[in-house]
Coordinates of C-alpha atoms and ligand atoms in Angstrom, one line a residue:
X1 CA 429.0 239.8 -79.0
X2 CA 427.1 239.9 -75.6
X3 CA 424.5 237.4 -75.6
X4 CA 421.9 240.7 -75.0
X5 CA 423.7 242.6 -78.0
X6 CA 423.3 239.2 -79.8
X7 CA 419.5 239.1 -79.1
X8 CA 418.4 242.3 -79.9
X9 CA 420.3 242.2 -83.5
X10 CA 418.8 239.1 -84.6
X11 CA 415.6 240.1 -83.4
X12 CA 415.9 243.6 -85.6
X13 CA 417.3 241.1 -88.4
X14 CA 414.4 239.4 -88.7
X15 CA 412.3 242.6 -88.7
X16 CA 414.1 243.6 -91.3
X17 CA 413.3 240.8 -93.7
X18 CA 409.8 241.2 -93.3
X19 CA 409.9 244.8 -93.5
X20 CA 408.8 245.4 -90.5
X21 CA 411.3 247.1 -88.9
X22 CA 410.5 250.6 -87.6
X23 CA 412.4 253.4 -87.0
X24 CA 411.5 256.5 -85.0
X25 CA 411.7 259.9 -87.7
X26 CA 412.0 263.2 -86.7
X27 CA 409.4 265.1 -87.5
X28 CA 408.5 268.7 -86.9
X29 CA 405.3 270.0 -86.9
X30 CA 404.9 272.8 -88.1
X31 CA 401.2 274.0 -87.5
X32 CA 398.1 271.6 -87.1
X33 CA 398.9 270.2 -90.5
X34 CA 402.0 270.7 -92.4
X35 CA 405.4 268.7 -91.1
X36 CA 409.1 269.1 -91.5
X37 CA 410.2 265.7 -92.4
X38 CA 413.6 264.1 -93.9
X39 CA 414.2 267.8 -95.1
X40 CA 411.0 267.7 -96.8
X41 CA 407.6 269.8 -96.7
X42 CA 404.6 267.5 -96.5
X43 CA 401.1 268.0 -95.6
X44 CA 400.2 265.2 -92.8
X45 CA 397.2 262.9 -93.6
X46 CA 398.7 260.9 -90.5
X47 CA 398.1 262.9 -87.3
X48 CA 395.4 262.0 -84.9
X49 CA 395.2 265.9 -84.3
X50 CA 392.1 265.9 -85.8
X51 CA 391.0 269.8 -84.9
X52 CA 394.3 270.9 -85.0
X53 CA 393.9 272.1 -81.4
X54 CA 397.6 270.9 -80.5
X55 CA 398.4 274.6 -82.2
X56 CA 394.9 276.9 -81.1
X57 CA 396.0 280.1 -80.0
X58 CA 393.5 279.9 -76.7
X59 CA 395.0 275.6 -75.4
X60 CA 398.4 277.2 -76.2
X61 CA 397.5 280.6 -73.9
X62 CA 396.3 278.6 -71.5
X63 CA 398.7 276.1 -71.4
X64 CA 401.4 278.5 -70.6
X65 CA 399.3 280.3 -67.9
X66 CA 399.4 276.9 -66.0
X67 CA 403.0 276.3 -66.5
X68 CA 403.7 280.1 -65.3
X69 CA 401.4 279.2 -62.6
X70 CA 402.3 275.7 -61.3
X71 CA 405.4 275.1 -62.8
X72 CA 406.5 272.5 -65.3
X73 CA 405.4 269.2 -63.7
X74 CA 403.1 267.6 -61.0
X75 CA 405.4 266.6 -58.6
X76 CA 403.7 263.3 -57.4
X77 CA 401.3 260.4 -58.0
X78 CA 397.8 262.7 -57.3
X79 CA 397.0 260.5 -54.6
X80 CA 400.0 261.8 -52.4
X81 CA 401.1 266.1 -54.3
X82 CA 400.4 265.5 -57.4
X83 CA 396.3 266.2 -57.7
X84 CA 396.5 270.1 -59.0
X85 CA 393.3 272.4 -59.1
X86 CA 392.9 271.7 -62.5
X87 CA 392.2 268.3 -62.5
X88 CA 389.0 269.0 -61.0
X89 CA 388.1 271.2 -63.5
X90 CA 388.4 268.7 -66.7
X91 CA 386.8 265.8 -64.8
X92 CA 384.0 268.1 -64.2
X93 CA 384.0 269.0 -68.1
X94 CA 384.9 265.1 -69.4
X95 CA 381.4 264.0 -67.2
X96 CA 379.3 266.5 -68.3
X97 CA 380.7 266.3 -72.0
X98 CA 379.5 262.3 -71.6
X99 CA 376.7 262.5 -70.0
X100 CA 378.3 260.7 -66.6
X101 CA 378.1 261.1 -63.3
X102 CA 381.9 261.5 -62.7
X103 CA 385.1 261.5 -64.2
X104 CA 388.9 260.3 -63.5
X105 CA 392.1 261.1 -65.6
X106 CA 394.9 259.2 -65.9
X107 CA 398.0 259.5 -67.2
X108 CA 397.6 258.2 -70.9
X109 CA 395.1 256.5 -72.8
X110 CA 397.3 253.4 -72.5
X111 CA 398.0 253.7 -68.7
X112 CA 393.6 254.8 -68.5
X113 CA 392.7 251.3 -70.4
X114 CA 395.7 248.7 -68.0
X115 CA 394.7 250.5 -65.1
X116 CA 390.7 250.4 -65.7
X117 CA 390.1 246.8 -66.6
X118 CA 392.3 245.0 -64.2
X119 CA 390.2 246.9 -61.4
X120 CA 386.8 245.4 -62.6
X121 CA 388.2 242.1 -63.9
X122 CA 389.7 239.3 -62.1
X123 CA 391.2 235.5 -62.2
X124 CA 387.7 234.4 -62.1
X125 CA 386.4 237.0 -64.8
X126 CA 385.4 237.0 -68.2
X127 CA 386.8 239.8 -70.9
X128 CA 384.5 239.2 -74.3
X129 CA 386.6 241.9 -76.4
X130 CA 386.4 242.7 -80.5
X131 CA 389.2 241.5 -82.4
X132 CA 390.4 244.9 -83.6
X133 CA 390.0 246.4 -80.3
X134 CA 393.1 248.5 -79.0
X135 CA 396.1 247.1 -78.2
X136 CA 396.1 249.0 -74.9
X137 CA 392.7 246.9 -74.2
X138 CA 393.8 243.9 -74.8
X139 CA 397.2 244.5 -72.3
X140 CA 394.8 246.0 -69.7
X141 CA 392.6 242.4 -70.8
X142 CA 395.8 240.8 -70.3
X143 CA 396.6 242.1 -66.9
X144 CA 393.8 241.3 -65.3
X145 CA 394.6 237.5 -65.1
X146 CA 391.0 236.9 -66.5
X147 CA 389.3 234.9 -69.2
X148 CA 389.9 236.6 -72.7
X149 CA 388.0 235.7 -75.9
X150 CA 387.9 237.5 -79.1
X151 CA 384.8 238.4 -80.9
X152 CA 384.7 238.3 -84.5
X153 CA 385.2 242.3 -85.7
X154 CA 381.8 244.2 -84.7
X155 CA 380.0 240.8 -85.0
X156 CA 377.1 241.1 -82.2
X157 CA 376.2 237.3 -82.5
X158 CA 379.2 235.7 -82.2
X159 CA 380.1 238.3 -78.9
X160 CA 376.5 236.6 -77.6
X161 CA 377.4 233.0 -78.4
X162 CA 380.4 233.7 -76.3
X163 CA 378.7 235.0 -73.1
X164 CA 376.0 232.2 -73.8
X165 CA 378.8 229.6 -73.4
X166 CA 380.9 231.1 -71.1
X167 CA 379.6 233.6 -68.8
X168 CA 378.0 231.3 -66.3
X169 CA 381.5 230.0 -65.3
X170 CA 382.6 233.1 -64.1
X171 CA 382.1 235.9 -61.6
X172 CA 382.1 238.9 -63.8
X173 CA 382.7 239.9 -67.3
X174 CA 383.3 243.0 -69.7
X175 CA 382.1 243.3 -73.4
X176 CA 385.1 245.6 -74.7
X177 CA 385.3 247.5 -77.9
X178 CA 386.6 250.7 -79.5
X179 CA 383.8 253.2 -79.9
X180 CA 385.8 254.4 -83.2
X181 CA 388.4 251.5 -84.5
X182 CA 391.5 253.6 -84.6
X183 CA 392.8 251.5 -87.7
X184 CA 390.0 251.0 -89.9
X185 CA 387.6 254.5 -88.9
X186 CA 384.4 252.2 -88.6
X187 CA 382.0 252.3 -85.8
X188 CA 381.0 249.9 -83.0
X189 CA 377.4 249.0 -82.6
X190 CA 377.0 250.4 -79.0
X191 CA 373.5 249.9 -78.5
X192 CA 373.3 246.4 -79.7
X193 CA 376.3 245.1 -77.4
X194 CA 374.6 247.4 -74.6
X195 CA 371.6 245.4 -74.7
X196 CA 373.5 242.3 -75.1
X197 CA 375.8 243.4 -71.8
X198 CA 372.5 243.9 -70.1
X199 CA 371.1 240.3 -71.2
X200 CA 374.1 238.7 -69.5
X201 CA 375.3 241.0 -66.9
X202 CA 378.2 242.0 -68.7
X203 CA 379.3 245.4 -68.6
X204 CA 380.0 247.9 -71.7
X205 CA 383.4 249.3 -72.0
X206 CA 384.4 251.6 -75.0
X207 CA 387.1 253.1 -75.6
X208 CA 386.7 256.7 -77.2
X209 CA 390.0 257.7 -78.5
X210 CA 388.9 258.7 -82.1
X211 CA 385.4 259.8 -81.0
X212 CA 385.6 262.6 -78.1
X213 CA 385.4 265.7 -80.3
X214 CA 384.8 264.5 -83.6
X215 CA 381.5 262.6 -83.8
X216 CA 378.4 262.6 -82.2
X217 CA 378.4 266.1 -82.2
X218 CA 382.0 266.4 -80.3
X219 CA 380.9 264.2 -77.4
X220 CA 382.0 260.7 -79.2
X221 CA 380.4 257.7 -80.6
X222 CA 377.9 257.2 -77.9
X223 CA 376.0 260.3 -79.0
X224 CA 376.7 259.4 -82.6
X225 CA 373.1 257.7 -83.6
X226 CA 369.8 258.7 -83.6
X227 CA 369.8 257.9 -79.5
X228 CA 372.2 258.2 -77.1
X229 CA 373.7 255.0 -76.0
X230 CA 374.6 254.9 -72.0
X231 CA 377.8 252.7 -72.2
X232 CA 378.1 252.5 -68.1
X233 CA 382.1 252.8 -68.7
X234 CA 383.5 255.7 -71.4
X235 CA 387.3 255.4 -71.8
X236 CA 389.1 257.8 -74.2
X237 CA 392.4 259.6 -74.6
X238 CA 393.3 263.5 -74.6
X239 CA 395.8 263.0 -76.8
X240 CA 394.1 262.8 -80.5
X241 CA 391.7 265.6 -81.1
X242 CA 392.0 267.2 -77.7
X243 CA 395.2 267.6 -79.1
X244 CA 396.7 267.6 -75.7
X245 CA 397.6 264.6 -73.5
X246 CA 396.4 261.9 -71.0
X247 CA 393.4 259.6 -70.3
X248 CA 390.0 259.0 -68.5
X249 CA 387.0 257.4 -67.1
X250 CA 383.4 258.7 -67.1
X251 CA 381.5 256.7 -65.0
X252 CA 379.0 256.1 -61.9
X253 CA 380.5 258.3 -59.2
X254 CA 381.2 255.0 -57.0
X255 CA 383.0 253.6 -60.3
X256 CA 384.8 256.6 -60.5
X257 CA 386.1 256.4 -56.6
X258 CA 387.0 252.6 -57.0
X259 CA 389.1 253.8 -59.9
X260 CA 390.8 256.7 -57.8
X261 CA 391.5 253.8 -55.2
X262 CA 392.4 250.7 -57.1
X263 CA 393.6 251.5 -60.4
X264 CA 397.5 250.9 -60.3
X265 CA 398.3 253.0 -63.8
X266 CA 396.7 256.0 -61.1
X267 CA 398.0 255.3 -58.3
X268 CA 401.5 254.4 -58.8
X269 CA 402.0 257.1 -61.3
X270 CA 402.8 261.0 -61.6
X271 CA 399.6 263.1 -62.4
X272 CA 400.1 265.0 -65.3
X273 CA 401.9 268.1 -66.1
X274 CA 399.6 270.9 -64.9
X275 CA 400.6 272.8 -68.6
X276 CA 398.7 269.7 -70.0
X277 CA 395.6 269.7 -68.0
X278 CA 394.8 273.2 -68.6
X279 CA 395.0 272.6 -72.5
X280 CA 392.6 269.9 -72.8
X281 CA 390.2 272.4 -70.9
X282 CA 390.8 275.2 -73.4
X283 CA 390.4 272.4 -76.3
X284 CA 387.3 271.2 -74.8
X285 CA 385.9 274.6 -74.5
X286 CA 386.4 275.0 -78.5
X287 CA 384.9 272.1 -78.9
X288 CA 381.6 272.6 -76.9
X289 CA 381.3 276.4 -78.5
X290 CA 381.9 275.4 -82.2
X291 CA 380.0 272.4 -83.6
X292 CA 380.4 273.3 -87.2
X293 CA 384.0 273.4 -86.6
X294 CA 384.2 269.8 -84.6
X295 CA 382.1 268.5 -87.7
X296 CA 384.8 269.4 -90.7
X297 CA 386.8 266.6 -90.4
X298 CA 384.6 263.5 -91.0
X299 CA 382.4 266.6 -93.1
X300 CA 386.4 266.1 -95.0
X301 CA 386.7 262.3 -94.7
X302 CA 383.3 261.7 -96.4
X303 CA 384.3 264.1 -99.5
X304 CA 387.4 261.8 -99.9
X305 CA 385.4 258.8 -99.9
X306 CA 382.8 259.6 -102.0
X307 CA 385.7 260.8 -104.9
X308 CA 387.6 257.6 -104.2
X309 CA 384.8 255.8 -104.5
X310 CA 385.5 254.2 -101.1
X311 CA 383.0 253.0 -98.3
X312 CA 381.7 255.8 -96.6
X313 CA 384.1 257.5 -93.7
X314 CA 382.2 256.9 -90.5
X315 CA 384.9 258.9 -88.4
X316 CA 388.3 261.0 -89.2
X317 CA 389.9 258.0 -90.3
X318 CA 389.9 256.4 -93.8
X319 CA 391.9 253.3 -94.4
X320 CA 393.4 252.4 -97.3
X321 CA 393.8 248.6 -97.4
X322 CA 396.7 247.6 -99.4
X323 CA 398.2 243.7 -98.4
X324 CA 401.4 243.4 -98.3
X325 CA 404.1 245.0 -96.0
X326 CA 406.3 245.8 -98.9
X327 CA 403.1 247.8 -101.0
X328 CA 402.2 249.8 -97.9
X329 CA 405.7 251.0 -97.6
X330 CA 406.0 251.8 -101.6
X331 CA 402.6 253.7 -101.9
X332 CA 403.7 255.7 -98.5
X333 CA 406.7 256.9 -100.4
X334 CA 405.0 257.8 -103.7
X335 CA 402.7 260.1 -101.5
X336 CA 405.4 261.6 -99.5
X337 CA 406.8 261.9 -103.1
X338 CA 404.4 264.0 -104.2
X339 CA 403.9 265.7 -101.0
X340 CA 401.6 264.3 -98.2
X341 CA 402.6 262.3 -95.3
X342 CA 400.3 258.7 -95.4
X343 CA 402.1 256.7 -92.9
X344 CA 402.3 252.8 -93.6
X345 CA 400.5 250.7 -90.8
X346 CA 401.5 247.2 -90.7
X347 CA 401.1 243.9 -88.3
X348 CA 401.0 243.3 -85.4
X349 CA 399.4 247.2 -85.5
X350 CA 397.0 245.8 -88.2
X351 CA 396.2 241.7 -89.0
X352 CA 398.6 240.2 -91.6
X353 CA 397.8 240.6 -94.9
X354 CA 395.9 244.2 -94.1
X355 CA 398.8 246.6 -94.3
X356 CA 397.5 249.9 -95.5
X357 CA 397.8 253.7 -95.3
X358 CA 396.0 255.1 -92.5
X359 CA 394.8 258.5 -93.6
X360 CA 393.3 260.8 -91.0
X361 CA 391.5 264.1 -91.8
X362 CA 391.3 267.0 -90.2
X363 CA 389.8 270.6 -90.1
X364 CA 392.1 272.3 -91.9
X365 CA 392.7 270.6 -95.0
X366 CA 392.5 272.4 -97.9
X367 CA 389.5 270.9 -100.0
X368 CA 392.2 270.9 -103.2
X369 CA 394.8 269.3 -101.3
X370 CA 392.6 266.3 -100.6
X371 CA 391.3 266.3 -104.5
X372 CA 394.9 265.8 -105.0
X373 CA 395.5 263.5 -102.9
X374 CA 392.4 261.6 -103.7
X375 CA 393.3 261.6 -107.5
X376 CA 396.7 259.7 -106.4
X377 CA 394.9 257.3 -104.1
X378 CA 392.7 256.2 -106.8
X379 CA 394.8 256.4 -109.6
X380 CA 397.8 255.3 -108.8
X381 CA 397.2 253.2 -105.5
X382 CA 393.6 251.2 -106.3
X383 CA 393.6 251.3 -109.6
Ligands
PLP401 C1 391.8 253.3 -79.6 C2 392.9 253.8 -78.8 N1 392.9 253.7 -77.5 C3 393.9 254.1 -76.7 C4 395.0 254.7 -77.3 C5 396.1 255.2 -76.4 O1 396.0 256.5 -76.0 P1 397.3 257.4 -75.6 O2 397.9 257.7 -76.9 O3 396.7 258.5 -74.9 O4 398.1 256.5 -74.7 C6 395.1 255.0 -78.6 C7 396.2 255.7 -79.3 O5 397.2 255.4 -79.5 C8 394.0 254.5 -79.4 O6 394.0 254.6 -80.8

């Protein structure tokens, strides 16, 4: 066998024995939250689409009016063709929506968070970043050739004994966290690592994903407490309950233009699909004119966990810790048995020893479909 060939089968084979080989499975979705899936009907606790907006009549309308409009792609990087009308148009919405000056998109939420960091953080920089942050964060963290220490999960003390011992040795630093952990649906403590940013000169990065649209009111977990926390740098993704696609920035305006200059994922990369752009307007415009309807699916999550007698949902996401690989996979298969899709996450997605089903609500569940569901979980999985 080709020494290549050779590689890649024993490193499959070894994934294999641990179970933790992955495989990619077709899966048709159907509307915002049933799915075709090995020729079976289930009804998907696994999708980040948390409003169901991938399928709204008015992102889909308008969605189509683009690509009848501007065809099926950009064209370019938008620093040379590629920078549409549109795009103007959601940054405008994205900095309003987060209380920012200004706004940039990038091409993912992955491609947003190794562009972003890399611009503000260099060989003699600090990154002070949770433990259970994204692993988009820490590759951004990684490219930036800076210092990199993990703080204990959402532990504000041990983040400060690290900037106490460290910071003075270097030129700048970032405190990084996810606003909403996308594996365990718990919150950050914003204003706390805020102040403890401004106590060190560190600045506040969060990344959004799992907020924008379903806490704080549908503008993310900066708005989600009593005050509004200004984190100085508001990353997030259009691709969970935008239920579209792509990536940004809300920032200061001269933040945002050192972004549109610097950042490589940007600059080096093909602006989105026009089609795309337009539907994350149209989501965010359902968004901003129905509250009640943003609310429903943490509104959903909390009804779960108070029947399964779980810690409270803070966000969408409600994880079921479970331990081993093997487990995970098994009590996946009973649920898909008995009809619902509950994906198994396991390391390196989540630490060793946590692998779990990641369940994720959304505004159309039906209320007896998660009674169901939550009758299984806690009868059959934590009992
Ligand atoms: C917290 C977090 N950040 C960033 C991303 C990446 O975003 P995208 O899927 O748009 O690349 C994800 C999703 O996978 C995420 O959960």
């Amino acid at each position: 066998m080709h020494s290549l060939d050779a590689f890649a089968q024993e490193k499959l084979d070894a994934l294999d024995g641990r179970h933790l080989r992955r495989s990619l499975t077709e899966t048709l979705r159907e509307d915002g939250i049933w799915v075709a899936r090995d020729g079976r009907r289930l009804l998907s606790f696994s999708c980040n689409d948390y409003l169901n907006l991938t399928q709204h009549p008015a992102v889909k309308a308008a969605a189509a009016e683009a690509l009848a409009k501007y065809g099926a792609g950009s064209g370019a990087s938008r620093l040379v063709t590629g920078n549409h009308p549109l795009y103007a148009a959601l940054e405008d919405r994205l900095a309003r929506i987060k209380h920012a000056e200004a706004a940039v998109v990038f091409g993912s939420g992955y491609l947003a968070n190794a562009g972003i960091i890399p611009v503000l953080i260099g060989t003699d920089g600090l990154i002070v970043i949770d433990e259970l942050a994204h692993a988009c964060l820490y590759a951004g963290a990684q490219l930036s050739r800076g210092k990199v220490l993990t703080f204990r999960h959402n532990d504000v003390a041990h983040a400060r004994e690290l900037l106490e011992t460290y910071r003075g040795a270097h030129d700048r630093a970032l405190i990084v966290t996810d606003g909403v952990f996308s594996m365990d649906g718990d919150l950050a403590p914003l204003d706390e690592l805020l102040a403890l940013g401004e106590a060190h000169d560190a600045w506040l990065m969060s990344d959004d994903a799992h907020g924008l649209g379903v806490v704080g009111g549908g503008r993310g977990s900066s708005f989600s407490g009593n005050t509004h926390v200004p984190v100085p740098l508001q990353m997030g993704t259009l691709s969970k309950a935008i239920g579209a696609y792509g990536g940004y920035l809300c920032a200061s305006a001269p933040v945002i233009e050192l972004m549109r200059n610097r950042a490589r994922t940007l600059v080096y990369s093909t602006g989105l699909p026009p089609a795309i752009v337009a539907g994350a307007i149209a989501a965010l415009d359902v968004i901003e004119r129905e509250p009640d309807y943003a609310a429903l699916p943490v509104k959903k999550a909390k009804a779960f966990t108070h029947v399964v007698g779980l810690p409270e949902a803070e966000s969408p996401i409600v994880p079921i810790l479970i331990g081993t690989e093997a487990d995970a996979l098994a009590a996946s298969e009973m649920l898909a048995k008995e009809g619902f899709l509950a994906a198994a996450i396991r390391p390196p997605t989540v630490p060793a020893g946590t692998a779990r089903l990641r369940l994720t609500f959304t505004a159309q569940h039906p209320d007896d479909e998660i009674a169901r569901l939550a009758g299984l979980v806690r009868e059959r999985i934590l009992s």
